[in-house]
Amino acid sequence: MTTHDPSAPDVHEAAFNPAAPASPLERARSLLHLTRQAMAAPDLQGGLLPVMEALLSGTAAVGTAYFEASGDQALVYQVRAAAGEMPSTAGMAAIAAHGLPANVPLLRVLQEAPEALFYGDVHASPDTQGFVELGVASLAAAPVQDTQGELFGALLMHTFRPHAWTHDERQLFGMVADTVASLTCRLRAEEHMRAAQESSLRALGLALEARDGESLGHTDRVTALALKMAGRLAFTPQETCALRWGAYLHDIGKIAVPDAVLLKRGPLDADEWEVMKGHVVAGSSFATTLAFLPDASLAVIAQHHERWDGSGYPWGMSGDEISLGARIFALCDVYDALVSERPYKEAWRPEDALAEVQAQAGRQFDPALVPVFVTVVNEQEG
Amino acid sequence: MTTHDPSAPDVHEAAFNPAAPASPLERARSLLHLTRQAMAAPDLQGGLLPVMEALLSGTAAVGTAYFEASGDQALVYQVRAAAGEMPSTAGMAAIAAHGLPANVPLLRVLQEAPEALFYGDVHASPDTQGFVELGVASLAAAPVQDTQGELFGALLMHTFRPHAWTHDERQLFGMVADTVASLTCRLRAEEHMRAAQESSLRALGLALEARDGESLGHTDRVTALALKMAGRLAFTPQETCALRWGAYLHDIGKIAVPDAVLLKRGPLDADEWEVMKGHVVAGSSFATTLAFLPDASLAVIAQHHERWDGSGYPWGMSGDEISLGARIFALCDVYDALVSERPYKEAWRPEDALAEVQAQAGRQFDPALVPVFVTVVNEQEG
């Protein structure tokens, strides 16, 4: 997306060539290809940019942008994707930064519009009030509605000189607007599903906290720490997701530990300690029934009590044998236990807990990860 | 999908008119529209049939079918969608019923094919061995691959007379095959996500069984009974899903009930009974944090101990005030408790449990649902 000085000569319209050299079927095939790619895209920007570029090359428009209502109140429509030239006015800069207020006349008109609206000269209609000042001369605007017919987005395209939109341009804009609507509906449905999946897994982890009031908030706190570590270590989205799911579920095996052991006030005897340690194997076996869990999540659940020097449980793994996720998570889990109050101990001060973590570098913890963890905690506490 | 007698005159090719009356852009728009609809379709059949019909009207093909590998072994490709005329031969009937074996030459060739293959006369190529006997004269076949490039489906179209496939027909077939591939990939990804969501919710319900060995299998058994009731009562897929999720989570609040009460061998005293009854409110409040749960699922969790005559807990609701899902579920839950062994009782015989359920019609249970439940159980036991 580039910006345009309205006083400069407009070369785009001169360069516009509506007669594409390809055969009709080839042109259709290329449009279809773009649409299919857009519809299958994993995100909005990636899906929309190619069809928006095609829109610009097939019409006199010099720029196009897709705006979407943000937040539950939907008081503002933010730019979600844009291609071509935008006016280089202060008003346009403000819209790029803060969005288009939902009460501008154009958005109010679109709320009632069944399909795209075309304005050859924005001076001539009260609908497009405010667009002259932005530096736009002609405009096309299409409503993007959800399945209930509620407006949640708007596709706009514009020129810097007055322009009578042709039949073919209107057709093409309509097609692109329909593609935007279908894609956004699909992505919203997927997002809804992803959020549901995420909250189910978190709930599974939280179920444990319902039994054990002392650990209230532990799952969310260690997950937050683990995610900060993932950020520092430049994890991919997939790696981050696997670590997050492992964090949610790390203690799920404690479901099988009886109250008499789990909630005991005071030190555990040898037998009780064996029962408590059993939560790792129980949790691993339970988590294996969730066939979709990545191996990296299972490793966090199975190995989060292993120690760098091999003195952990249940497998006695050491060093790099322990998965990276489990080494990261062990730091987060132990630190949170130290700074939390427990039946048998006071809450430690963060600086004391960090000193203990540092003292355990190379013994309990991966020495390469300890400094990263210290930075993450200092940023959080500071 | 109709069948065709190879000895009858073939009128389709005579009626075929490759010059569509619409303008190229209108034709493109209609194709785009179909593709977008296909890509956004909730299921394979609904998405594919319109584009398959468009394929038939834009080519000389008289019939088309999409085959997909079924099962992990993928020894057979089953018909998933078909349009137009199929040969009325015994071989074709066998394929429609049992699928196309993965080792027929055509599927083996497609495994290595980067794009669609065209056969003007199936006599002329070893690739299409077996298709003459099916009553097919010319054939087009496109591979449908997953993101790793593995073949998992094949789109075929055929004529009953030899036919040289034109450039435009090849283009159109390629477009439709690409749409099939994109749509099936999206639907498989969604199916994967749905299965993950489903198993997370079931795991949440099962977590409880890990604490209480006596109730092992209870969640799955009551869910199965509830789903049979939903089938009998012609529930929509959405209603069925809400009931299933409610069944998974109905006792989730028992997570908060201490071992001393939950696992007590012998009758509960008044205070313990109050703690046990608290699981309904605890479960409702826990389930409310799962923002995506439908109201009908929440109602099952909140109301599954209500009774038709108003004597249940915790709200003392009665009759139709109690949600249909909760009234159905109460039947399944109580029946399963009766036929299961518990610390304080033997397992009842199914016929005795059913007699008790019938005796409670209009008292504990909705009298209109009791006969439906009896039928469902008798079918299951018989």
PDB file of N, CA and C in Angstrom, chain A residues 117-172:
ATOM      1  N   LEU A 117     -22.570  -0.305  -3.777  1.00  0.00           N
ATOM      2  CA  LEU A 117     -22.990   1.036  -4.199  1.00  0.00           C
ATOM      3  C   LEU A 117     -21.837   1.682  -4.955  1.00  0.00           C
ATOM      4  N   PHE A 118     -22.183   2.473  -5.993  1.00  0.00           N
ATOM      5  CA  PHE A 118     -21.147   3.085  -6.830  1.00  0.00           C
ATOM      6  C   PHE A 118     -21.381   4.590  -6.908  1.00  0.00           C
ATOM      7  N   TYR A 119     -20.327   5.372  -6.683  1.00  0.00           N
ATOM      8  CA  TYR A 119     -20.394   6.832  -6.722  1.00  0.00           C
ATOM      9  C   TYR A 119     -19.349   7.323  -7.709  1.00  0.00           C
ATOM     10  N   GLY A 120     -19.806   7.858  -8.857  1.00  0.00           N
ATOM     11  CA  GLY A 120     -18.879   8.358  -9.874  1.00  0.00           C
ATOM     12  C   GLY A 120     -18.160   9.610  -9.401  1.00  0.00           C
ATOM     13  N   ASP A 121     -18.846  10.399  -8.566  1.00  0.00           N
ATOM     14  CA  ASP A 121     -18.259  11.647  -8.054  1.00  0.00           C
ATOM     15  C   ASP A 121     -18.745  11.805  -6.621  1.00  0.00           C
ATOM     16  N   VAL A 122     -17.840  11.706  -5.656  1.00  0.00           N
ATOM     17  CA  VAL A 122     -18.247  11.696  -4.244  1.00  0.00           C
ATOM     18  C   VAL A 122     -18.843  13.038  -3.806  1.00  0.00           C
ATOM     19  N   HIS A 123     -18.608  14.119  -4.615  1.00  0.00           N
ATOM     20  CA  HIS A 123     -19.254  15.400  -4.324  1.00  0.00           C
ATOM     21  C   HIS A 123     -20.770  15.291  -4.423  1.00  0.00           C
ATOM     22  N   ALA A 124     -21.236  14.393  -5.294  1.00  0.00           N
ATOM     23  CA  ALA A 124     -22.634  14.435  -5.731  1.00  0.00           C
ATOM     24  C   ALA A 124     -23.600  13.736  -4.786  1.00  0.00           C
ATOM     25  N   SER A 125     -23.100  13.015  -3.762  1.00  0.00           N
ATOM     26  CA  SER A 125     -24.017  12.257  -2.898  1.00  0.00           C
ATOM     27  C   SER A 125     -23.744  12.534  -1.422  1.00  0.00           C
ATOM     28  N   PRO A 126     -24.813  12.666  -0.626  1.00  0.00           N
ATOM     29  CA  PRO A 126     -24.599  12.835   0.811  1.00  0.00           C
ATOM     30  C   PRO A 126     -24.033  11.557   1.446  1.00  0.00           C
ATOM     31  N   ASP A 127     -24.208  10.400   0.771  1.00  0.00           N
ATOM     32  CA  ASP A 127     -23.697   9.135   1.313  1.00  0.00           C
ATOM     33  C   ASP A 127     -22.188   9.197   1.529  1.00  0.00           C
ATOM     34  N   THR A 128     -21.489   9.901   0.647  1.00  0.00           N
ATOM     35  CA  THR A 128     -20.021   9.855   0.646  1.00  0.00           C
ATOM     36  C   THR A 128     -19.423  11.096   1.293  1.00  0.00           C
ATOM     37  N   GLN A 129     -20.230  11.755   2.108  1.00  0.00           N
ATOM     38  CA  GLN A 129     -19.755  12.926   2.853  1.00  0.00           C
ATOM     39  C   GLN A 129     -18.457  12.581   3.596  1.00  0.00           C
ATOM     40  N   GLY A 130     -17.453  13.481   3.461  1.00  0.00           N
ATOM     41  CA  GLY A 130     -16.175  13.259   4.142  1.00  0.00           C
ATOM     42  C   GLY A 130     -15.112  12.657   3.239  1.00  0.00           C
ATOM     43  N   PHE A 131     -15.522  11.995   2.137  1.00  0.00           N
ATOM     44  CA  PHE A 131     -14.522  11.339   1.284  1.00  0.00           C
ATOM     45  C   PHE A 131     -13.774  12.328   0.403  1.00  0.00           C
ATOM     46  N   VAL A 132     -14.444  13.471   0.039  1.00  0.00           N
ATOM     47  CA  VAL A 132     -13.746  14.517  -0.720  1.00  0.00           C
ATOM     48  C   VAL A 132     -12.508  14.963   0.055  1.00  0.00           C
ATOM     49  N   GLU A 133     -12.715  15.240   1.350  1.00  0.00           N
ATOM     50  CA  GLU A 133     -11.621  15.725   2.182  1.00  0.00           C
ATOM     51  C   GLU A 133     -10.499  14.694   2.285  1.00  0.00           C
ATOM     52  N   LEU A 134     -10.859  13.421   2.159  1.00  0.00           N
ATOM     53  CA  LEU A 134      -9.815  12.382   2.210  1.00  0.00           C
ATOM     54  C   LEU A 134      -8.957  12.393   0.945  1.00  0.00           C
ATOM     55  N   GLY A 135      -9.474  13.022  -0.130  1.00  0.00           N
ATOM     56  CA  GLY A 135      -8.717  13.052  -1.377  1.00  0.00           C
ATOM     57  C   GLY A 135      -9.189  12.020  -2.387  1.00  0.00           C
ATOM     58  N   VAL A 136     -10.416  11.497  -2.156  1.00  0.00           N
ATOM     59  CA  VAL A 136     -10.980  10.487  -3.043  1.00  0.00           C
ATOM     60  C   VAL A 136     -11.983  11.155  -3.978  1.00  0.00           C
ATOM     61  N   ALA A 137     -12.022  10.768  -5.269  1.00  0.00           N
ATOM     62  CA  ALA A 137     -12.946  11.409  -6.212  1.00  0.00           C
ATOM     63  C   ALA A 137     -14.141  10.506  -6.540  1.00  0.00           C
ATOM     64  N   SER A 138     -13.882   9.238  -6.879  1.00  0.00           N
ATOM     65  CA  SER A 138     -15.006   8.310  -7.083  1.00  0.00           C
ATOM     66  C   SER A 138     -14.796   7.092  -6.189  1.00  0.00           C
ATOM     67  N   LEU A 139     -15.918   6.418  -5.889  1.00  0.00           N
ATOM     68  CA  LEU A 139     -15.866   5.402  -4.842  1.00  0.00           C
ATOM     69  C   LEU A 139     -16.831   4.266  -5.177  1.00  0.00           C
ATOM     70  N   ALA A 140     -16.438   3.044  -4.811  1.00  0.00           N
ATOM     71  CA  ALA A 140     -17.376   1.927  -4.810  1.00  0.00           C
ATOM     72  C   ALA A 140     -17.306   1.304  -3.422  1.00  0.00           C
ATOM     73  N   ALA A 141     -18.457   0.880  -2.916  1.00  0.00           N
ATOM     74  CA  ALA A 141     -18.507   0.361  -1.544  1.00  0.00           C
ATOM     75  C   ALA A 141     -19.456  -0.823  -1.490  1.00  0.00           C
ATOM     76  N   ALA A 142     -18.985  -1.942  -0.951  1.00  0.00           N
ATOM     77  CA  ALA A 142     -19.832  -3.137  -0.855  1.00  0.00           C
ATOM     78  C   ALA A 142     -19.970  -3.552   0.598  1.00  0.00           C
ATOM     79  N   PRO A 143     -21.205  -3.874   1.029  1.00  0.00           N
ATOM     80  CA  PRO A 143     -21.401  -4.355   2.401  1.00  0.00           C
ATOM     81  C   PRO A 143     -20.928  -5.805   2.537  1.00  0.00           C
ATOM     82  N   VAL A 144     -20.351  -6.138   3.677  1.00  0.00           N
ATOM     83  CA  VAL A 144     -19.989  -7.524   3.982  1.00  0.00           C
ATOM     84  C   VAL A 144     -20.764  -7.898   5.237  1.00  0.00           C
ATOM     85  N   GLN A 145     -21.665  -8.875   5.081  1.00  0.00           N
ATOM     86  CA  GLN A 145     -22.609  -9.206   6.158  1.00  0.00           C
ATOM     87  C   GLN A 145     -22.361 -10.600   6.707  1.00  0.00           C
ATOM     88  N   ASP A 146     -22.741 -10.813   7.952  1.00  0.00           N
ATOM     89  CA  ASP A 146     -22.662 -12.162   8.507  1.00  0.00           C
ATOM     90  C   ASP A 146     -23.904 -12.947   8.088  1.00  0.00           C
ATOM     91  N   THR A 147     -24.018 -14.192   8.556  1.00  0.00           N
ATOM     92  CA  THR A 147     -25.119 -15.038   8.099  1.00  0.00           C
ATOM     93  C   THR A 147     -26.483 -14.516   8.562  1.00  0.00           C
ATOM     94  N   GLN A 148     -26.500 -13.667   9.601  1.00  0.00           N
ATOM     95  CA  GLN A 148     -27.763 -13.053  10.050  1.00  0.00           C
ATOM     96  C   GLN A 148     -28.075 -11.753   9.295  1.00  0.00           C
ATOM     97  N   GLY A 149     -27.224 -11.389   8.324  1.00  0.00           N
ATOM     98  CA  GLY A 149     -27.458 -10.168   7.577  1.00  0.00           C
ATOM     99  C   GLY A 149     -26.965  -8.902   8.267  1.00  0.00           C
ATOM    100  N   GLU A 150     -26.217  -9.045   9.364  1.00  0.00           N
ATOM    101  CA  GLU A 150     -25.649  -7.879  10.050  1.00  0.00           C
ATOM    102  C   GLU A 150     -24.374  -7.434   9.335  1.00  0.00           C
ATOM    103  N   LEU A 151     -24.236  -6.126   9.142  1.00  0.00           N
ATOM    104  CA  LEU A 151     -23.017  -5.590   8.542  1.00  0.00           C
ATOM    105  C   LEU A 151     -21.849  -5.761   9.496  1.00  0.00           C
ATOM    106  N   PHE A 152     -20.757  -6.362   9.033  1.00  0.00           N
ATOM    107  CA  PHE A 152     -19.555  -6.357   9.876  1.00  0.00           C
ATOM    108  C   PHE A 152     -18.319  -5.907   9.133  1.00  0.00           C
ATOM    109  N   GLY A 153     -18.452  -5.668   7.823  1.00  0.00           N
ATOM    110  CA  GLY A 153     -17.289  -5.205   7.078  1.00  0.00           C
ATOM    111  C   GLY A 153     -17.722  -4.455   5.831  1.00  0.00           C
ATOM    112  N   ALA A 154     -16.758  -3.765   5.209  1.00  0.00           N
ATOM    113  CA  ALA A 154     -17.050  -3.020   3.986  1.00  0.00           C
ATOM    114  C   ALA A 154     -15.819  -3.075   3.096  1.00  0.00           C
ATOM    115  N   LEU A 155     -16.055  -3.405   1.817  1.00  0.00           N
ATOM    116  CA  LEU A 155     -14.974  -3.347   0.836  1.00  0.00           C
ATOM    117  C   LEU A 155     -15.132  -2.052   0.053  1.00  0.00           C
ATOM    118  N   LEU A 156     -14.065  -1.240  -0.004  1.00  0.00           N
ATOM    119  CA  LEU A 156     -14.097   0.012  -0.750  1.00  0.00           C
ATOM    120  C   LEU A 156     -13.042  -0.021  -1.846  1.00  0.00           C
ATOM    121  N   MET A 157     -13.337   0.668  -2.966  1.00  0.00           N
ATOM    122  CA  MET A 157     -12.272   0.953  -3.944  1.00  0.00           C
ATOM    123  C   MET A 157     -12.505   2.375  -4.430  1.00  0.00           C
ATOM    124  N   HIS A 158     -11.420   3.039  -4.848  1.00  0.00           N
ATOM    125  CA  HIS A 158     -11.542   4.458  -5.160  1.00  0.00           C
ATOM    126  C   HIS A 158     -10.642   4.864  -6.322  1.00  0.00           C
ATOM    127  N   THR A 159     -10.954   6.039  -6.891  1.00  0.00           N
ATOM    128  CA  THR A 159     -10.050   6.700  -7.847  1.00  0.00           C
ATOM    129  C   THR A 159      -9.761   8.097  -7.304  1.00  0.00           C
ATOM    130  N   PHE A 160      -8.744   8.742  -7.890  1.00  0.00           N
ATOM    131  CA  PHE A 160      -8.418  10.120  -7.488  1.00  0.00           C
ATOM    132  C   PHE A 160      -9.030  11.140  -8.448  1.00  0.00           C
ATOM    133  N   ARG A 161      -9.655  10.674  -9.542  1.00  0.00           N
ATOM    134  CA  ARG A 161     -10.368  11.523 -10.506  1.00  0.00           C
ATOM    135  C   ARG A 161     -11.787  10.981 -10.627  1.00  0.00           C
ATOM    136  N   PRO A 162     -12.781  11.839 -10.875  1.00  0.00           N
ATOM    137  CA  PRO A 162     -14.150  11.314 -11.068  1.00  0.00           C
ATOM    138  C   PRO A 162     -14.156  10.236 -12.151  1.00  0.00           C
ATOM    139  N   HIS A 163     -14.947   9.195 -11.943  1.00  0.00           N
ATOM    140  CA  HIS A 163     -14.942   8.052 -12.855  1.00  0.00           C
ATOM    141  C   HIS A 163     -16.326   7.404 -12.851  1.00  0.00           C
ATOM    142  N   ALA A 164     -16.878   7.219 -14.065  1.00  0.00           N
ATOM    143  CA  ALA A 164     -18.169   6.511 -14.169  1.00  0.00           C
ATOM    144  C   ALA A 164     -17.881   5.016 -14.198  1.00  0.00           C
ATOM    145  N   TRP A 165     -18.312   4.306 -13.159  1.00  0.00           N
ATOM    146  CA  TRP A 165     -18.017   2.870 -13.055  1.00  0.00           C
ATOM    147  C   TRP A 165     -18.783   2.115 -14.134  1.00  0.00           C
ATOM    148  N   THR A 166     -18.068   1.282 -14.918  1.00  0.00           N
ATOM    149  CA  THR A 166     -18.703   0.555 -16.017  1.00  0.00           C
ATOM    150  C   THR A 166     -19.414  -0.699 -15.494  1.00  0.00           C
ATOM    151  N   HIS A 167     -20.230  -1.279 -16.380  1.00  0.00           N
ATOM    152  CA  HIS A 167     -20.938  -2.521 -16.045  1.00  0.00           C
ATOM    153  C   HIS A 167     -19.942  -3.616 -15.626  1.00  0.00           C
ATOM    154  N   ASP A 168     -18.869  -3.781 -16.443  1.00  0.00           N
ATOM    155  CA  ASP A 168     -17.886  -4.822 -16.147  1.00  0.00           C
ATOM    156  C   ASP A 168     -17.183  -4.561 -14.818  1.00  0.00           C
ATOM    157  N   GLU A 169     -16.882  -3.296 -14.532  1.00  0.00           N
ATOM    158  CA  GLU A 169     -16.233  -2.966 -13.264  1.00  0.00           C
ATOM    159  C   GLU A 169     -17.151  -3.283 -12.088  1.00  0.00           C
ATOM    160  N   ARG A 170     -18.432  -2.984 -12.269  1.00  0.00           N
ATOM    161  CA  ARG A 170     -19.401  -3.267 -11.202  1.00  0.00           C
ATOM    162  C   ARG A 170     -19.503  -4.769 -10.955  1.00  0.00           C
ATOM    163  N   GLN A 171     -19.537  -5.533 -12.070  1.00  0.00           N
ATOM    164  CA  GLN A 171     -19.593  -7.001 -11.964  1.00  0.00           C
ATOM    165  C   GLN A 171     -18.382  -7.528 -11.194  1.00  0.00           C
ATOM    166  N   LEU A 172     -17.203  -7.063 -11.615  1.00  0.00           N
ATOM    167  CA  LEU A 172     -15.960  -7.565 -11.011  1.00  0.00           C
ATOM    168  C   LEU A 172     -15.903  -7.200  -9.520  1.00  0.00           C
TER     169      LEU A 172
END
